mmCIF file of C-alpha atoms in Angstrom:
data_model
loop_
_atom_site.group_PDB
_atom_site.id
_atom_site.type_symbol
_atom_site.label_atom_id
_atom_site.label_comp_id
_atom_site.label_asym_id
_atom_site.label_seq_id
_atom_site.Cartn_x
_atom_site.Cartn_y
_atom_site.Cartn_z
ATOM 1 C CA UNK A 1 88.887 -89.213 32.101
ATOM 2 C CA UNK A 2 87.042 -89.950 35.319
ATOM 3 C CA UNK A 3 85.409 -86.348 34.831
ATOM 4 C CA UNK A 4 84.379 -87.232 31.325
ATOM 5 C CA UNK A 5 82.910 -90.690 32.508
ATOM 6 C CA UNK A 6 80.958 -88.663 35.298
ATOM 7 C CA UNK A 7 79.479 -86.168 32.575
ATOM 8 C CA UNK A 8 78.547 -89.207 30.378
ATOM 9 C CA UNK A 9 76.921 -91.021 33.254
ATOM 10 C CA UNK A 10 75.220 -87.848 34.356
ATOM 11 C CA UNK A 11 73.741 -87.019 31.025
ATOM 12 C CA UNK A 12 72.499 -90.457 30.575
ATOM 13 C CA UNK A 13 70.791 -90.364 33.888
ATOM 14 C CA UNK A 14 69.341 -86.795 33.276
ATOM 15 C CA UNK A 15 67.940 -88.087 29.759
ATOM 16 C CA UNK A 16 66.283 -91.103 31.391
ATOM 17 C CA UNK A 17 64.747 -89.105 33.976
ATOM 18 C CA UNK A 18 63.492 -86.502 31.285
ATOM 19 C CA UNK A 19 62.186 -89.516 29.382
ATOM 20 C CA UNK A 20 60.363 -90.810 32.604
ATOM 21 C CA UNK A 21 58.901 -87.385 32.956
ATOM 22 C CA UNK A 22 57.600 -87.096 29.643
ATOM 23 C CA UNK A 23 55.865 -90.477 29.950
ATOM 24 C CA UNK A 24 54.128 -89.631 33.010
ATOM 25 C CA UNK A 25 52.924 -86.162 31.472
ATOM 26 C CA UNK A 26 51.669 -88.219 28.463
ATOM 27 C CA UNK A 27 49.950 -90.536 30.748
ATOM 28 C CA UNK A 28 48.173 -87.670 32.828
ATOM 29 C CA UNK A 29 47.158 -86.170 29.593
ATOM 30 C CA UNK A 30 45.367 -89.280 28.222
ATOM 31 C CA UNK A 31 43.631 -89.737 31.624
ATOM 32 C CA UNK A 32 42.361 -86.009 31.338
ATOM 33 C CA UNK A 33 41.178 -86.190 27.810
ATOM 34 C CA UNK A 34 39.440 -89.724 28.460
ATOM 35 C CA UNK A 35 37.844 -88.183 31.421
ATOM 36 C CA UNK A 36 36.711 -85.007 29.694
ATOM 37 C CA UNK A 37 35.363 -87.227 26.710
ATOM 38 C CA UNK A 38 33.229 -89.379 29.203
ATOM 39 C CA UNK A 39 31.822 -86.107 30.685
ATOM 40 C CA UNK A 40 30.823 -84.706 27.276
ATOM 41 C CA UNK A 41 29.256 -87.792 26.265
ATOM 42 C CA UNK A 42 27.251 -88.013 29.691
ATOM 43 C CA UNK A 43 26.057 -84.251 29.082
ATOM 44 C CA UNK A 44 25.076 -85.341 25.335
ATOM 45 C CA UNK A 45 23.048 -88.391 26.747
ATOM 46 C CA UNK A 46 21.296 -86.093 29.529
ATOM 47 C CA UNK A 47 20.185 -83.669 26.792
ATOM 48 C CA UNK A 48 19.088 -86.437 24.623
ATOM 49 C CA UNK A 49 16.993 -87.999 27.379
ATOM 50 C CA UNK A 50 15.530 -84.756 28.220
ATOM 51 C CA UNK A 51 14.684 -83.965 24.563
ATOM 52 C CA UNK A 52 13.192 -87.418 24.455
ATOM 53 C CA UNK A 53 10.673 -86.799 27.353
ATOM 54 C CA UNK A 54 9.634 -83.253 25.990
ATOM 55 C CA UNK A 55 9.115 -84.902 22.648
ATOM 56 C CA UNK A 56 7.025 -87.863 24.313
ATOM 57 C CA UNK A 57 5.024 -85.285 26.446
ATOM 58 C CA UNK A 58 4.395 -83.091 23.457
ATOM 59 C CA UNK A 59 3.204 -85.998 21.360
ATOM 60 C CA UNK A 60 0.803 -87.386 23.929
ATOM 61 C CA UNK A 61 -0.628 -83.868 24.634
ATOM 62 C CA UNK A 62 -1.141 -83.516 20.936
ATOM 63 C CA UNK A 63 -2.762 -86.952 20.638
ATOM 64 C CA UNK A 64 -5.264 -86.152 23.453
ATOM 65 C CA UNK A 65 -5.755 -82.593 21.854
ATOM 66 C CA UNK A 66 -6.445 -84.337 18.563
ATOM 67 C CA UNK A 67 -9.164 -86.916 20.056
ATOM 68 C CA UNK A 68 -10.687 -83.982 21.952
ATOM 69 C CA UNK A 69 -10.998 -81.873 18.585
ATOM 70 C CA UNK A 70 -12.342 -85.048 16.884
ATOM 71 C CA UNK A 71 -14.889 -85.255 19.762
ATOM 72 C CA UNK A 72 -15.829 -81.674 19.531
ATOM 73 C CA UNK A 73 -15.944 -81.586 15.789
ATOM 74 C CA UNK A 74 -18.516 -84.384 15.906
ATOM 75 C CA UNK A 75 -20.596 -82.314 18.174
ATOM 76 C CA UNK A 76 -20.174 -79.164 16.282
ATOM 77 C CA UNK A 77 -22.085 -78.707 12.944
ATOM 78 C CA UNK A 78 -20.998 -75.445 12.363
ATOM 79 C CA UNK A 79 -18.671 -75.300 9.136
ATOM 80 C CA UNK A 80 -17.367 -71.788 10.308
ATOM 81 C CA UNK A 81 -16.127 -73.010 13.700
ATOM 82 C CA UNK A 82 -14.178 -75.895 12.341
ATOM 83 C CA UNK A 83 -12.716 -73.786 9.580
ATOM 84 C CA UNK A 84 -11.304 -71.393 12.239
ATOM 85 C CA UNK A 85 -10.082 -74.060 14.357
ATOM 86 C CA UNK A 86 -8.301 -75.563 10.883
ATOM 87 C CA UNK A 87 -6.538 -72.061 10.475
ATOM 88 C CA UNK A 88 -5.751 -71.768 14.160
ATOM 89 C CA UNK A 89 -4.013 -75.253 13.821
ATOM 90 C CA UNK A 90 -2.303 -74.487 10.834
ATOM 91 C CA UNK A 91 -0.914 -71.293 12.505
ATOM 92 C CA UNK A 92 0.350 -73.108 15.540
ATOM 93 C CA UNK A 93 1.904 -75.864 13.274
ATOM 94 C CA UNK A 94 3.622 -73.191 11.373
ATOM 95 C CA UNK A 95 4.937 -71.496 14.457
ATOM 96 C CA UNK A 96 6.070 -74.927 15.988
ATOM 97 C CA UNK A 97 8.074 -75.405 12.530
ATOM 98 C CA UNK A 98 9.621 -71.986 13.039
ATOM 99 C CA UNK A 99 10.472 -72.630 16.587
ATOM 100 C CA UNK A 100 12.015 -76.103 15.555
ATOM 101 C CA UNK A 101 14.103 -74.385 12.814
ATOM 102 C CA UNK A 102 15.367 -71.722 15.146
ATOM 103 C CA UNK A 103 16.226 -74.109 18.047
ATOM 104 C CA UNK A 104 18.062 -76.323 15.361
ATOM 105 C CA UNK A 105 20.179 -73.361 14.215
ATOM 106 C CA UNK A 106 20.839 -72.329 17.890
ATOM 107 C CA UNK A 107 22.072 -75.845 18.919
ATOM 108 C CA UNK A 108 24.209 -76.085 15.801
ATOM 109 C CA UNK A 109 25.774 -72.667 16.635
ATOM 110 C CA UNK A 110 26.544 -73.557 20.217
ATOM 111 C CA UNK A 111 28.124 -77.098 19.136
ATOM 112 C CA UNK A 112 30.040 -75.516 16.330
ATOM 113 C CA UNK A 113 31.137 -72.843 18.985
ATOM 114 C CA UNK A 114 32.004 -75.436 21.360
ATOM 115 C CA UNK A 115 33.969 -77.504 18.803
ATOM 116 C CA UNK A 116 36.154 -74.531 17.872
ATOM 117 C CA UNK A 117 36.963 -73.726 21.441
ATOM 118 C CA UNK A 118 38.226 -77.437 21.997
ATOM 119 C CA UNK A 119 39.993 -77.363 18.514
ATOM 120 C CA UNK A 120 41.810 -74.020 19.728
ATOM 121 C CA UNK A 121 42.846 -75.575 22.766
ATOM 122 C CA UNK A 122 44.025 -78.719 21.379
ATOM 123 C CA UNK A 123 46.062 -76.748 18.977
ATOM 124 C CA UNK A 124 47.574 -74.643 21.523
ATOM 125 C CA UNK A 125 48.434 -77.881 23.653
ATOM 126 C CA UNK A 126 50.000 -79.535 20.531
ATOM 127 C CA UNK A 127 52.290 -76.253 19.784
ATOM 128 C CA UNK A 128 53.436 -76.286 23.303
ATOM 129 C CA UNK A 129 54.140 -79.903 23.452
ATOM 130 C CA UNK A 130 55.895 -79.758 19.791
ATOM 131 C CA UNK A 131 58.052 -76.616 21.134
ATOM 132 C CA UNK A 132 59.070 -78.476 24.336
ATOM 133 C CA UNK A 133 60.055 -81.751 22.218
ATOM 134 C CA UNK A 134 61.963 -79.523 19.717
ATOM 135 C CA UNK A 135 63.859 -77.930 22.548
ATOM 136 C CA UNK A 136 64.662 -81.087 24.027
ATOM 137 C CA UNK A 137 65.685 -82.707 20.716
ATOM 138 C CA UNK A 138 67.930 -79.752 20.063
ATOM 139 C CA UNK A 139 69.413 -80.279 23.507
ATOM 140 C CA UNK A 140 70.082 -83.893 22.778
ATOM 141 C CA UNK A 141 71.666 -83.143 19.271
ATOM 142 C CA UNK A 142 73.908 -80.547 20.980
ATOM 143 C CA UNK A 143 75.105 -83.010 23.667
ATOM 144 C CA UNK A 144 75.545 -85.940 20.956
ATOM 145 C CA UNK A 145 77.635 -83.616 18.766
ATOM 146 C CA UNK A 146 79.869 -82.426 21.656
ATOM 147 C CA UNK A 147 80.436 -86.056 22.607
ATOM 148 C CA UNK A 148 81.221 -87.091 19.142
ATOM 149 C CA UNK A 149 83.638 -84.262 18.891
ATOM 150 C CA UNK A 150 85.349 -85.014 22.224
ATOM 151 C CA UNK A 151 85.709 -88.744 21.204
ATOM 152 C CA UNK A 152 87.300 -87.706 17.623
ATOM 153 C CA UNK A 153 89.619 -85.391 19.437
ATOM 154 C CA UNK A 154 90.566 -88.101 21.776
ATOM 155 C CA UNK A 155 91.169 -90.603 19.178
ATOM 156 C CA UNK A 156 93.225 -88.096 17.294
ATOM 157 C CA UNK A 157 95.323 -87.502 20.137
#
């Protein structure tokens, strides 16, 4: 009887320790996830800030260029020169539009690739966790069935 009591106490203690260990792992995972999300948002913010600066610089340069072109157009009386400038501007604008589309697709590809990598990582972590909990659940069920069988046999005797 004492041996059985000792076994019951040991199993209860080991179960308590395992639950405490699992809680600590969960807390650590939450801290890691929140830190990573914060880092990812910070990187995204820096990229947005950089892109905003570039857009502002290009916009200001374009405004200066337009003022200079207007000033030059007033000076120029030649229709042919202004026609050539217009064609060049149109080509530059088309090239800029093409570059914007290429950049957009490149960024979308990178983001999609990053998302798929993160998703695969999360799925693998979830599988490991579910496997671990399934093993522990099986162990608990096994211990419970042995204990109940022992209790029934003892009651029958």
